[in-house]
Amino acid sequence: MDTSVVIVGAGPAGLVLAGELRLAGVEVIVVERLEEPTGESRGLGFTSRTMEVFDQRGLLSRFGEIETSTQGHFGGLPIDFAVLEGALQAAKSVPQSVTESVLETWATELGADIRRGLECVSLRDDGDSVEVVVRGSKGEQRLRSAYLAGCDGGRSRVRKAAGFDFPGTAATMEMYLADIRGVRLEPRMIGEAVPGGMVMVGPLGDDITRIIVCERGVSPQRRTAPPPFSEVADAWKRLTGIDISHAEPVWVSAFGDATRQATEYRRGRVFLAGDSAHIHLPAGGQGMNTSIQDSVNLGWKLAAVVRGTAPEALLDTYHSERHPVGRRLLMNTRAQGLLFLSGDEVQPLRDVLSELIRYPEVSRHLAGMVSGLEIRYDVGTGSHPMLGMRMPDVALTVSGRATRSAELLRAGRGVLFDLADSTPLRQRAAGWSDRVDIVTATTADKSREDALRETKALLVRPDGHVAWAAPGAHHDLPMALDRWFGPSR
């Protein structure tokens, strides 16, 4: 074995997975086709759920001062995300290039081996290990590992080489994205329907403005290079009447509305995460965020199996938990595309939905869908409202010291929160103390979170989701510990 896990792709999904594995002490090699980061930034900002994930790992401070907002949209229809009480606000205008830089530094500090300029050529899963052939400037080399993860984007070599099915629909339209300098345009932050299409304008700072142009009736092209800026400027003038041809293009790209999802996220010893597993219209900035959350779900499970503390069956829960999330992502982005990019024929639908959004229940539902805060995993039956949900970040007192639940999850281990100072509870969990931190705590302000008002204990997985709670879970604590963390030592 050259390493325990090989990750193909050093985008957000690959870097987060590398960091999660290294938190658990698992050896990992990341291979990336590009010699250097491109500096391009398709993704901008983080959803509320990703803000929680980064806070849980202590990464938020690395991004410096983050501008946040409660304003969002669903298919171009405004939604105030403040209806999600207690949630972290979404981050605005953090370029994906900055996100990748922060994540690469974090993963490298933890000991991840990141090797650039190596392209995946082929792979073979022999049942006991995976061998991947990569090609670089010095020729081909072979890497053997216990597991391999494809985080190499929508055109994933890993997905194709491992034989994953990737059904869905091909692109029906093409849109332009350009970051330009030297022109002043009126902000249109959630996009604006215009005769013939849709345009969006967002200031990025440093005299740079991002524009997105969608012109209806234009067939997608099979491109091998970014479109020339003249194409973007011509489309912008046709739709808005404004000439931006004198602007300086910083970055130009084209994308479509293709929608596809791998039928399985795991085949033997090979996994897919991020865009390798699902592609869709980038509506609401959900793509990068969902990719990051894929890796957070997979990382601790893969680490536990590699280290031999959990059975291999734990890896199947990666697909069973994340595939439905991806399927729902594709559903909502297709719906948003219809609302956002169609013509006058869907205006009655927009009008009806605009009325419905005024109801708080509808706003919460749509905001929870786009932010990822609605996600609840199947961790077993029970009546406790937090089962399968993420542990809310609450103020706690531990051994007389004030702390937060998010801080206690920083190490990437499971945490048993004993909120009733129960010696029998701690004794039942003692056999898992090598994998699970047992913390006796009191909530500093129980009124902050109704779900914890009568809670006596919570078992929280390394990804922050509640796997067991008392009272309310219909299985005993040792059963939950065994299921998610392997047998007692």
Tab-separated table of C-alpha atoms in Angstrom:
chain	number	residue	atom	x	y	z
A	1	MET	CA	0.000	0.000	0.000
A	2	ASP	CA	1.223	3.487	-0.888
A	3	THR	CA	-1.412	5.010	1.386
A	4	SER	CA	-4.732	4.201	3.012
A	5	VAL	CA	-6.850	6.433	0.763
A	6	VAL	CA	-6.195	8.081	-2.590
A	7	ILE	CA	-8.361	11.084	-3.450
A	8	VAL	CA	-8.541	12.206	-7.073
A	9	GLY	CA	-9.279	15.928	-7.258
A	10	ALA	CA	-8.184	18.857	-5.079
A	11	GLY	CA	-11.339	20.928	-5.258
A	12	PRO	CA	-13.456	21.666	-2.177
A	13	ALA	CA	-14.813	18.110	-1.942
A	14	GLY	CA	-11.398	16.467	-2.199
A	15	LEU	CA	-9.703	18.858	0.201
A	16	VAL	CA	-12.429	18.549	2.845
A	17	LEU	CA	-12.309	14.758	2.578
A	18	ALA	CA	-8.526	14.846	2.970
A	19	GLY	CA	-8.830	17.030	6.059
A	20	GLU	CA	-11.494	14.829	7.631
A	21	LEU	CA	-9.373	11.704	7.077
A	22	ARG	CA	-6.288	13.339	8.530
A	23	LEU	CA	-8.244	14.475	11.601
A	24	ALA	CA	-8.728	10.766	12.274
A	25	GLY	CA	-5.066	9.963	11.605
A	26	VAL	CA	-5.607	8.185	8.272
A	27	GLU	CA	-2.898	8.447	5.600
A	28	VAL	CA	-4.129	10.097	2.408
A	29	ILE	CA	-2.692	11.144	-0.951
A	30	VAL	CA	-4.552	13.707	-3.059
A	31	VAL	CA	-3.731	13.768	-6.780
A	32	GLU	CA	-4.772	16.780	-8.844
A	33	ARG	CA	-4.551	17.234	-12.600
A	34	LEU	CA	-3.737	20.959	-12.434
A	35	GLU	CA	-0.200	22.095	-11.657
A	36	GLU	CA	-1.528	25.175	-9.828
A	37	PRO	CA	-4.941	26.379	-8.686
A	38	THR	CA	-6.678	28.265	-11.493
A	39	GLY	CA	-7.850	31.144	-9.317
A	40	GLU	CA	-11.262	30.815	-10.946
A	41	SER	CA	-14.284	31.015	-8.693
A	42	ARG	CA	-17.459	29.349	-9.857
A	43	GLY	CA	-18.785	29.095	-6.306
A	44	LEU	CA	-19.379	32.193	-4.194
A	45	GLY	CA	-20.084	32.016	-0.493
A	46	PHE	CA	-21.474	29.357	1.818
A	47	THR	CA	-24.929	28.211	2.786
A	48	SER	CA	-25.939	28.167	6.452
A	49	ARG	CA	-25.155	24.457	6.679
A	50	THR	CA	-21.638	24.894	5.327
A	51	MET	CA	-21.093	27.757	7.779
A	52	GLU	CA	-21.988	25.257	10.529
A	53	VAL	CA	-19.585	22.666	9.123
A	54	PHE	CA	-16.695	25.128	8.947
A	55	ASP	CA	-17.500	26.441	12.428
A	56	GLN	CA	-17.498	22.862	13.707
A	57	ARG	CA	-13.943	22.414	12.391
A	58	GLY	CA	-12.733	25.842	13.546
A	59	LEU	CA	-12.218	27.104	10.006
A	60	LEU	CA	-14.448	30.174	9.866
A	61	SER	CA	-11.816	32.495	11.323
A	62	ARG	CA	-9.427	31.564	8.498
A	63	PHE	CA	-11.667	33.319	5.989
A	64	GLY	CA	-11.267	36.658	7.746
A	65	GLU	CA	-14.233	38.968	7.988
A	66	ILE	CA	-17.146	37.286	6.257
A	67	GLU	CA	-20.087	39.298	4.985
A	68	THR	CA	-23.320	37.488	5.775
A	69	SER	CA	-26.909	37.955	4.730
A	70	THR	CA	-30.354	36.527	5.387
A	71	GLN	CA	-31.520	37.396	1.890
A	72	GLY	CA	-31.874	34.584	-0.600
A	73	HIS	CA	-34.159	33.356	-3.318
A	74	PHE	CA	-35.836	30.308	-4.814
A	75	GLY	CA	-35.881	30.438	-8.589
A	76	GLY	CA	-35.487	34.206	-8.499
A	77	LEU	CA	-38.301	34.712	-5.987
A	78	PRO	CA	-36.943	36.474	-2.857
A	79	ILE	CA	-36.901	34.612	0.470
A	80	ASP	CA	-35.847	36.006	3.836
A	81	PHE	CA	-33.773	33.230	5.415
A	82	ALA	CA	-34.277	34.856	8.799
A	83	VAL	CA	-37.282	32.508	9.072
A	84	LEU	CA	-34.693	29.834	9.979
A	85	GLU	CA	-34.363	30.971	13.563
A	86	GLY	CA	-31.075	30.182	15.274
A	87	ALA	CA	-29.255	29.285	12.033
A	88	LEU	CA	-25.960	30.874	11.053
A	89	GLN	CA	-26.424	33.373	8.263
A	90	ALA	CA	-25.162	32.465	4.810
A	91	ALA	CA	-21.846	33.944	3.677
A	92	LYS	CA	-21.750	36.214	0.646
A	93	SER	CA	-19.059	36.657	-1.973
A	94	VAL	CA	-16.334	34.346	-0.672
A	95	PRO	CA	-14.627	33.284	-3.934
A	96	GLN	CA	-14.169	29.558	-4.430
A	97	SER	CA	-10.467	30.214	-5.014
A	98	VAL	CA	-10.215	31.539	-1.438
A	99	THR	CA	-12.188	28.571	-0.117
A	100	GLU	CA	-9.858	26.129	-1.857
A	101	SER	CA	-6.782	27.953	-0.562
A	102	VAL	CA	-8.041	27.810	3.043
A	103	LEU	CA	-8.987	24.147	2.744
A	104	GLU	CA	-5.697	23.166	1.130
A	105	THR	CA	-3.739	24.882	3.895
A	106	TRP	CA	-5.874	23.128	6.532
A	107	ALA	CA	-5.496	19.686	4.948
A	108	THR	CA	-1.753	20.155	4.461
A	109	GLU	CA	-1.279	21.275	8.059
A	110	LEU	CA	-3.003	18.072	9.137
A	111	GLY	CA	-0.555	16.036	7.053
A	112	ALA	CA	-2.363	15.388	3.766
A	113	ASP	CA	-0.005	14.616	0.862
A	114	ILE	CA	-1.241	16.758	-2.059
A	115	ARG	CA	0.416	16.000	-5.391
A	116	ARG	CA	-0.353	18.303	-8.318
A	117	GLY	CA	0.174	17.756	-12.024
A	118	LEU	CA	-1.054	14.150	-11.917
A	119	GLU	CA	-4.025	13.054	-14.019
A	120	CYS	CA	-5.988	9.872	-13.395
A	121	VAL	CA	-5.563	7.507	-16.362
A	122	SER	CA	-7.158	4.268	-15.133
A	123	LEU	CA	-7.954	2.333	-11.991
A	124	ARG	CA	-8.588	-1.225	-10.892
A	125	ASP	CA	-10.431	-2.455	-7.799
A	126	ASP	CA	-9.263	-6.001	-7.083
A	127	GLY	CA	-11.477	-6.445	-4.020
A	128	ASP	CA	-8.670	-6.057	-1.505
A	129	SER	CA	-7.243	-2.731	-2.689
A	130	VAL	CA	-7.467	-0.171	-5.472
A	131	GLU	CA	-4.685	0.596	-7.929
A	132	VAL	CA	-4.856	3.905	-9.799
A	133	VAL	CA	-2.577	4.878	-12.667
A	134	VAL	CA	-1.753	8.580	-12.830
A	135	ARG	CA	0.195	10.465	-15.469
A	136	GLY	CA	2.351	13.546	-14.983
A	137	SER	CA	5.319	15.304	-16.524
A	138	LYS	CA	7.584	12.435	-15.458
A	139	GLY	CA	5.413	9.739	-16.984
A	140	GLU	CA	3.030	7.264	-15.414
A	141	GLN	CA	3.045	5.936	-11.880
A	142	ARG	CA	0.848	3.559	-9.941
A	143	LEU	CA	-0.612	4.170	-6.527
A	144	ARG	CA	-2.184	1.422	-4.453
A	145	SER	CA	-4.522	2.154	-1.570
A	146	ALA	CA	-7.221	0.510	0.504
A	147	TYR	CA	-9.865	2.915	-0.867
A	148	LEU	CA	-10.169	5.556	-3.565
A	149	ALA	CA	-12.465	8.603	-3.738
A	150	GLY	CA	-13.345	10.393	-6.954
A	151	CYS	CA	-13.697	14.122	-6.259
A	152	ASP	CA	-12.678	15.128	-9.761
A	153	GLY	CA	-15.715	17.033	-10.962
A	154	GLY	CA	-18.562	16.639	-13.397
A	155	ARG	CA	-16.389	14.971	-16.048
A	156	SER	CA	-14.920	12.596	-13.487
A	157	ARG	CA	-12.327	10.141	-14.800
A	158	VAL	CA	-12.831	8.065	-11.672
A	159	ARG	CA	-16.573	7.751	-12.278
A	160	LYS	CA	-16.008	6.604	-15.856
A	161	ALA	CA	-13.105	4.285	-15.101
A	162	ALA	CA	-14.941	2.569	-12.241
A	163	GLY	CA	-18.084	2.075	-14.331
A	164	PHE	CA	-20.568	4.161	-12.358
A	165	ASP	CA	-23.872	4.850	-14.141
A	166	PHE	CA	-24.597	8.571	-14.489
A	167	PRO	CA	-28.132	8.969	-15.846
A	168	GLY	CA	-29.975	12.227	-16.277
A	169	THR	CA	-30.692	14.902	-18.829
A	170	ALA	CA	-28.306	16.686	-21.172
A	171	ALA	CA	-27.975	20.467	-21.251
A	172	THR	CA	-30.699	22.294	-23.149
A	173	MET	CA	-29.240	25.803	-22.868
A	174	GLU	CA	-25.938	27.571	-22.341
A	175	MET	CA	-25.181	30.379	-19.927
A	176	TYR	CA	-22.172	32.657	-19.659
A	177	LEU	CA	-20.364	33.637	-16.469
A	178	ALA	CA	-17.806	36.428	-16.534
A	179	ASP	CA	-15.896	38.410	-13.938
A	180	ILE	CA	-15.155	41.784	-15.503
A	181	ARG	CA	-13.361	44.974	-14.521
A	182	GLY	CA	-13.785	48.585	-15.591
A	183	VAL	CA	-17.538	48.794	-15.994
A	184	ARG	CA	-20.294	49.886	-13.618
A	185	LEU	CA	-23.561	47.967	-13.746
A	186	GLU	CA	-26.628	48.122	-11.555
A	187	PRO	CA	-26.613	45.159	-9.120
A	188	ARG	CA	-29.129	42.415	-9.893
A	189	MET	CA	-28.127	40.026	-7.127
A	190	ILE	CA	-30.765	37.324	-7.632
A	191	GLY	CA	-31.091	37.763	-11.340
A	192	GLU	CA	-33.622	39.600	-13.422
A	193	ALA	CA	-35.858	38.301	-16.163
A	194	VAL	CA	-35.548	40.348	-19.347
A	195	PRO	CA	-37.136	39.821	-22.749
A	196	GLY	CA	-35.274	36.902	-24.232
A	197	GLY	CA	-33.576	35.597	-21.104
A	198	MET	CA	-32.110	36.374	-17.676
A	199	VAL	CA	-29.191	38.492	-16.458
A	200	MET	CA	-27.494	38.705	-13.076
A	201	VAL	CA	-25.002	41.249	-11.716
A	202	GLY	CA	-23.044	41.031	-8.470
A	203	PRO	CA	-20.172	43.257	-7.300
A	204	LEU	CA	-17.176	41.259	-6.001
A	205	GLY	CA	-14.986	44.154	-4.843
A	206	ASP	CA	-11.661	45.450	-6.241
A	207	ASP	CA	-13.632	46.940	-9.160
A	208	ILE	CA	-14.635	43.418	-10.268
A	209	THR	CA	-18.224	42.617	-11.201
A	210	ARG	CA	-19.650	39.177	-11.855
A	211	ILE	CA	-22.247	38.837	-14.574
A	212	ILE	CA	-24.299	35.824	-15.656
A	213	VAL	CA	-26.127	35.811	-18.951
A	214	CYS	CA	-28.760	33.333	-20.113
A	215	GLU	CA	-30.225	33.861	-23.565
A	216	ARG	CA	-33.173	31.622	-24.349
A	217	GLY	CA	-33.126	29.698	-27.596
A	218	VAL	CA	-29.332	29.388	-27.739
A	219	SER	CA	-28.247	25.764	-28.048
A	220	PRO	CA	-25.358	24.580	-25.865
A	221	GLN	CA	-22.008	24.103	-27.584
A	222	ARG	CA	-19.429	21.404	-27.006
A	223	ARG	CA	-16.546	23.592	-25.920
A	224	THR	CA	-12.937	22.664	-25.252
A	225	ALA	CA	-12.026	26.174	-24.114
A	226	PRO	CA	-13.793	29.118	-22.459
A	227	PRO	CA	-15.868	31.281	-24.797
A	228	PRO	CA	-14.334	34.574	-25.961
A	229	PHE	CA	-15.531	37.584	-24.007
A	230	SER	CA	-16.951	39.038	-27.218
A	231	GLU	CA	-19.654	36.346	-27.138
A	232	VAL	CA	-20.598	37.350	-23.603
A	233	ALA	CA	-20.646	41.064	-24.445
A	234	ASP	CA	-22.767	40.478	-27.542
A	235	ALA	CA	-25.316	38.441	-25.583
A	236	TRP	CA	-25.398	41.074	-22.821
A	237	LYS	CA	-26.107	43.821	-25.344
A	238	ARG	CA	-28.856	41.816	-27.031
A	239	LEU	CA	-30.609	41.243	-23.704
A	240	THR	CA	-30.011	44.587	-21.950
A	241	GLY	CA	-29.075	47.074	-24.656
A	242	ILE	CA	-25.902	47.907	-22.685
A	243	ASP	CA	-22.482	47.732	-24.342
A	244	ILE	CA	-19.837	46.167	-22.066
A	245	SER	CA	-17.389	45.230	-24.824
A	246	HIS	CA	-14.844	47.737	-23.436
A	247	ALA	CA	-14.676	45.895	-20.067
A	248	GLU	CA	-11.600	43.880	-19.078
A	249	PRO	CA	-12.484	40.189	-18.680
A	250	VAL	CA	-10.843	38.659	-15.601
A	251	TRP	CA	-12.406	35.231	-16.103
A	252	VAL	CA	-14.946	33.871	-18.579
A	253	SER	CA	-16.769	30.556	-18.511
A	254	ALA	CA	-19.844	28.842	-19.924
A	255	PHE	CA	-22.104	26.288	-18.286
A	256	GLY	CA	-25.387	24.535	-18.962
A	257	ASP	CA	-28.351	22.999	-17.199
A	258	ALA	CA	-27.396	19.331	-17.519
A	259	THR	CA	-28.758	17.320	-14.592
A	260	ARG	CA	-27.272	13.938	-13.716
A	261	GLN	CA	-26.687	11.798	-10.626
A	262	ALA	CA	-24.689	8.618	-10.154
A	263	THR	CA	-26.987	5.702	-9.338
A	264	GLU	CA	-24.611	4.672	-6.562
A	265	TYR	CA	-22.046	6.634	-4.593
A	266	ARG	CA	-20.019	3.535	-3.748
A	267	ARG	CA	-18.798	0.646	-5.892
A	268	GLY	CA	-16.660	-1.707	-3.848
A	269	ARG	CA	-13.664	0.309	-2.706
A	270	VAL	CA	-14.354	3.346	-4.897
A	271	PHE	CA	-16.482	6.335	-3.825
A	272	LEU	CA	-17.780	9.449	-5.532
A	273	ALA	CA	-18.262	12.805	-3.820
A	274	GLY	CA	-19.239	16.246	-5.025
A	275	ASP	CA	-19.712	17.018	-8.711
A	276	SER	CA	-18.370	13.563	-9.578
A	277	ALA	CA	-21.611	12.219	-8.103
A	278	HIS	CA	-24.074	14.921	-9.176
A	279	ILE	CA	-24.231	17.822	-11.633
A	280	HIS	CA	-27.005	20.376	-11.950
A	281	LEU	CA	-27.876	23.966	-12.716
A	282	PRO	CA	-25.978	26.165	-10.211
A	283	ALA	CA	-29.140	27.627	-8.690
A	284	GLY	CA	-28.789	29.138	-5.245
A	285	GLY	CA	-25.081	28.315	-4.951
A	286	GLN	CA	-25.783	24.820	-3.670
A	287	GLY	CA	-23.258	22.766	-5.652
A	288	MET	CA	-20.003	23.426	-3.794
A	289	ASN	CA	-21.818	23.388	-0.469
A	290	THR	CA	-23.423	19.997	-1.080
A	291	SER	CA	-20.042	18.671	-2.234
A	292	ILE	CA	-18.407	19.757	1.011
A	293	GLN	CA	-21.145	18.078	3.020
A	294	ASP	CA	-20.740	14.848	1.001
A	295	SER	CA	-17.120	14.716	2.112
A	296	VAL	CA	-17.901	15.469	5.762
A	297	ASN	CA	-20.346	12.553	5.751
A	298	LEU	CA	-17.905	10.155	4.083
A	299	GLY	CA	-14.691	11.169	5.847
A	300	TRP	CA	-15.294	9.926	9.409
A	301	LYS	CA	-16.906	6.696	8.198
A	302	LEU	CA	-14.045	5.862	5.857
A	303	ALA	CA	-11.539	6.683	8.583
A	304	ALA	CA	-13.271	4.409	11.098
A	305	VAL	CA	-13.221	1.463	8.681
A	306	VAL	CA	-9.607	2.058	7.662
A	307	ARG	CA	-8.573	2.155	11.315
A	308	GLY	CA	-10.492	-1.060	11.998
A	309	THR	CA	-12.788	0.368	14.672
A	310	ALA	CA	-15.983	0.022	12.630
A	311	PRO	CA	-17.283	-2.670	10.248
A	312	GLU	CA	-17.235	-2.072	6.512
A	313	ALA	CA	-21.033	-1.985	6.453
A	314	LEU	CA	-20.769	1.547	7.877
A	315	LEU	CA	-19.568	2.686	4.445
A	316	ASP	CA	-22.916	1.772	2.881
A	317	THR	CA	-24.575	4.509	4.931
A	318	TYR	CA	-22.678	7.085	2.872
A	319	HIS	CA	-24.825	6.240	-0.156
A	320	SER	CA	-28.027	5.719	1.811
A	321	GLU	CA	-27.676	9.117	3.502
A	322	ARG	CA	-26.205	11.291	0.771
A	323	HIS	CA	-27.847	9.938	-2.389
A	324	PRO	CA	-31.315	11.172	-1.296
A	325	VAL	CA	-29.757	14.570	-0.544
A	326	GLY	CA	-28.315	14.698	-4.054
A	327	ARG	CA	-31.610	13.592	-5.579
A	328	ARG	CA	-33.429	16.370	-3.734
A	329	LEU	CA	-30.757	18.850	-4.842
A	330	LEU	CA	-31.390	17.956	-8.481
A	331	MET	CA	-35.134	18.280	-7.970
A	332	ASN	CA	-34.978	21.762	-6.482
A	333	THR	CA	-32.409	23.106	-8.973
A	334	ARG	CA	-34.520	21.888	-11.901
A	335	ALA	CA	-37.568	23.557	-10.364
A	336	GLN	CA	-35.613	26.777	-9.873
A	337	GLY	CA	-34.402	26.624	-13.456
A	338	LEU	CA	-37.973	26.448	-14.730
A	339	LEU	CA	-38.929	29.455	-12.613
A	340	PHE	CA	-35.766	31.412	-13.312
A	341	LEU	CA	-35.057	30.804	-16.978
A	342	SER	CA	-38.391	30.103	-18.680
A	343	GLY	CA	-40.412	32.692	-20.517
A	344	ASP	CA	-43.802	34.257	-19.927
A	345	GLU	CA	-45.501	30.863	-20.059
A	346	VAL	CA	-44.514	30.160	-16.437
A	347	GLN	CA	-45.439	33.604	-15.104
A	348	PRO	CA	-48.695	32.285	-13.562
A	349	LEU	CA	-46.613	29.720	-11.659
A	350	ARG	CA	-44.258	32.450	-10.438
A	351	ASP	CA	-47.228	34.510	-9.300
A	352	VAL	CA	-48.753	31.610	-7.352
A	353	LEU	CA	-45.436	30.730	-5.704
A	354	SER	CA	-44.846	34.393	-4.819
A	355	GLU	CA	-48.117	34.314	-2.898
A	356	LEU	CA	-47.240	31.059	-1.148
A	357	ILE	CA	-43.823	32.333	-0.051
A	358	ARG	CA	-45.566	34.941	2.073
A	359	TYR	CA	-46.636	32.124	4.401
A	360	PRO	CA	-43.856	31.525	6.986
A	361	GLU	CA	-44.256	27.737	6.728
A	362	VAL	CA	-43.598	27.825	2.977
A	363	SER	CA	-40.632	30.176	3.369
A	364	ARG	CA	-39.119	27.918	6.046
A	365	HIS	CA	-39.606	24.867	3.845
A	366	LEU	CA	-37.924	26.401	0.790
A	367	ALA	CA	-35.180	28.072	2.840
A	368	GLY	CA	-34.440	24.780	4.601
A	369	MET	CA	-34.246	23.015	1.245
A	370	VAL	CA	-31.799	25.474	-0.332
A	371	SER	CA	-29.664	25.894	2.801
A	372	GLY	CA	-29.429	22.170	3.568
A	373	LEU	CA	-30.740	22.738	7.086
A	374	GLU	CA	-33.695	20.423	6.453
A	375	ILE	CA	-31.475	17.326	6.144
A	376	ARG	CA	-32.338	14.540	8.572
A	377	TYR	CA	-30.586	11.169	8.315
A	378	ASP	CA	-32.215	7.868	9.203
A	379	VAL	CA	-30.405	6.947	12.425
A	380	GLY	CA	-33.172	4.836	13.938
A	381	THR	CA	-36.658	5.372	15.230
A	382	GLY	CA	-37.621	7.552	18.140
A	383	SER	CA	-39.599	10.570	19.203
A	384	HIS	CA	-36.785	12.996	19.993
A	385	PRO	CA	-36.946	15.891	17.509
A	386	MET	CA	-33.164	16.027	17.071
A	387	LEU	CA	-32.664	12.416	15.927
A	388	GLY	CA	-30.876	12.492	12.570
A	389	MET	CA	-30.609	16.297	12.614
A	390	ARG	CA	-27.473	18.309	13.280
A	391	MET	CA	-26.665	19.127	16.857
A	392	PRO	CA	-27.516	22.817	17.346
A	393	ASP	CA	-24.627	24.993	18.440
A	394	VAL	CA	-25.554	25.746	22.037
A	395	ALA	CA	-23.704	27.339	24.921
A	396	LEU	CA	-22.522	24.763	27.465
A	397	THR	CA	-20.654	24.667	30.747
A	398	VAL	CA	-18.137	21.827	31.108
A	399	SER	CA	-16.129	21.487	34.337
A	400	GLY	CA	-16.934	25.083	35.171
A	401	ARG	CA	-15.727	26.351	31.794
A	402	ALA	CA	-17.977	28.029	29.246
A	403	THR	CA	-17.834	26.453	25.799
A	404	ARG	CA	-20.013	25.644	22.797
A	405	SER	CA	-21.125	22.349	21.361
A	406	ALA	CA	-19.406	23.182	18.048
A	407	GLU	CA	-16.059	23.547	19.816
A	408	LEU	CA	-16.403	20.080	21.334
A	409	LEU	CA	-16.725	18.608	17.814
A	410	ARG	CA	-13.501	20.181	16.508
A	411	ALA	CA	-11.445	17.000	16.866
A	412	GLY	CA	-13.633	15.045	14.439
A	413	ARG	CA	-14.615	12.448	17.055
A	414	GLY	CA	-17.989	11.331	18.284
A	415	VAL	CA	-19.276	13.112	21.386
A	416	LEU	CA	-21.693	11.833	24.031
A	417	PHE	CA	-23.225	14.858	25.739
A	418	ASP	CA	-24.333	13.866	29.247
A	419	LEU	CA	-26.662	16.704	30.219
A	420	ALA	CA	-28.023	15.058	33.382
A	421	ASP	CA	-24.750	14.052	35.085
A	422	SER	CA	-25.638	10.371	34.828
A	423	THR	CA	-22.954	7.967	36.082
A	424	PRO	CA	-24.776	4.886	34.651
A	425	LEU	CA	-24.904	6.553	31.223
A	426	ARG	CA	-21.189	7.244	31.244
A	427	GLN	CA	-20.470	3.695	32.393
A	428	ARG	CA	-22.492	2.241	29.495
A	429	ALA	CA	-20.422	4.295	27.045
A	430	ALA	CA	-17.017	3.680	28.621
A	431	GLY	CA	-16.136	0.888	26.189
A	432	TRP	CA	-16.160	3.392	23.305
A	433	SER	CA	-14.136	6.154	24.993
A	434	ASP	CA	-11.247	5.587	22.559
A	435	ARG	CA	-13.525	6.850	19.749
A	436	VAL	CA	-16.151	8.925	21.554
A	437	ASP	CA	-15.579	11.828	23.929
A	438	ILE	CA	-17.876	11.563	26.961
A	439	VAL	CA	-18.716	15.082	28.121
A	440	THR	CA	-20.739	15.976	31.192
A	441	ALA	CA	-22.219	19.388	30.557
A	442	THR	CA	-25.021	21.722	31.475
A	443	THR	CA	-26.781	23.935	28.971
A	444	ALA	CA	-26.133	27.571	29.723
A	445	ASP	CA	-29.494	28.677	28.387
A	446	LYS	CA	-32.048	25.947	27.767
A	447	SER	CA	-34.546	28.434	26.387
A	448	ARG	CA	-32.331	28.904	23.314
A	449	GLU	CA	-33.243	25.543	21.846
A	450	ASP	CA	-36.607	23.892	22.454
A	451	ALA	CA	-35.275	20.548	21.238
A	452	LEU	CA	-32.845	20.433	24.187
A	453	ARG	CA	-35.231	21.678	26.834
A	454	GLU	CA	-35.924	18.227	28.316
A	455	THR	CA	-32.955	16.406	26.784
A	456	LYS	CA	-30.839	14.301	29.124
A	457	ALA	CA	-28.206	13.048	26.698
A	458	LEU	CA	-27.183	13.196	23.029
A	459	LEU	CA	-24.822	11.003	21.019
A	460	VAL	CA	-23.398	13.100	18.197
A	461	ARG	CA	-21.472	11.664	15.244
A	462	PRO	CA	-18.253	13.318	14.026
A	463	ASP	CA	-20.230	15.007	11.228
A	464	GLY	CA	-22.414	16.734	13.834
A	465	HIS	CA	-25.582	14.676	13.374
A	466	VAL	CA	-27.427	13.271	16.390
A	467	ALA	CA	-27.392	9.465	16.391
A	468	TRP	CA	-29.146	8.844	19.736
A	469	ALA	CA	-30.960	10.962	22.296
A	470	ALA	CA	-32.542	10.522	25.712
A	471	PRO	CA	-35.353	10.516	26.243
A	472	GLY	CA	-36.894	9.597	22.924
A	473	ALA	CA	-34.673	7.107	21.088
A	474	HIS	CA	-36.210	3.660	20.660
A	475	HIS	CA	-32.914	1.812	21.084
A	476	ASP	CA	-30.379	1.737	23.863
A	477	LEU	CA	-27.171	3.722	23.886
A	478	PRO	CA	-24.810	0.724	23.426
A	479	MET	CA	-26.760	-0.296	20.310
A	480	ALA	CA	-26.305	3.178	18.826
A	481	LEU	CA	-22.619	3.269	19.752
A	482	ASP	CA	-22.090	-0.145	18.187
A	483	ARG	CA	-23.889	0.845	14.984
A	484	TRP	CA	-21.972	4.062	14.365
A	485	PHE	CA	-18.637	3.474	16.104
A	486	GLY	CA	-18.108	-0.265	16.001
A	487	PRO	CA	-17.931	-2.804	18.835
A	488	SER	CA	-16.933	-1.861	22.348
A	489	ARG	CA	-13.257	-2.397	22.980
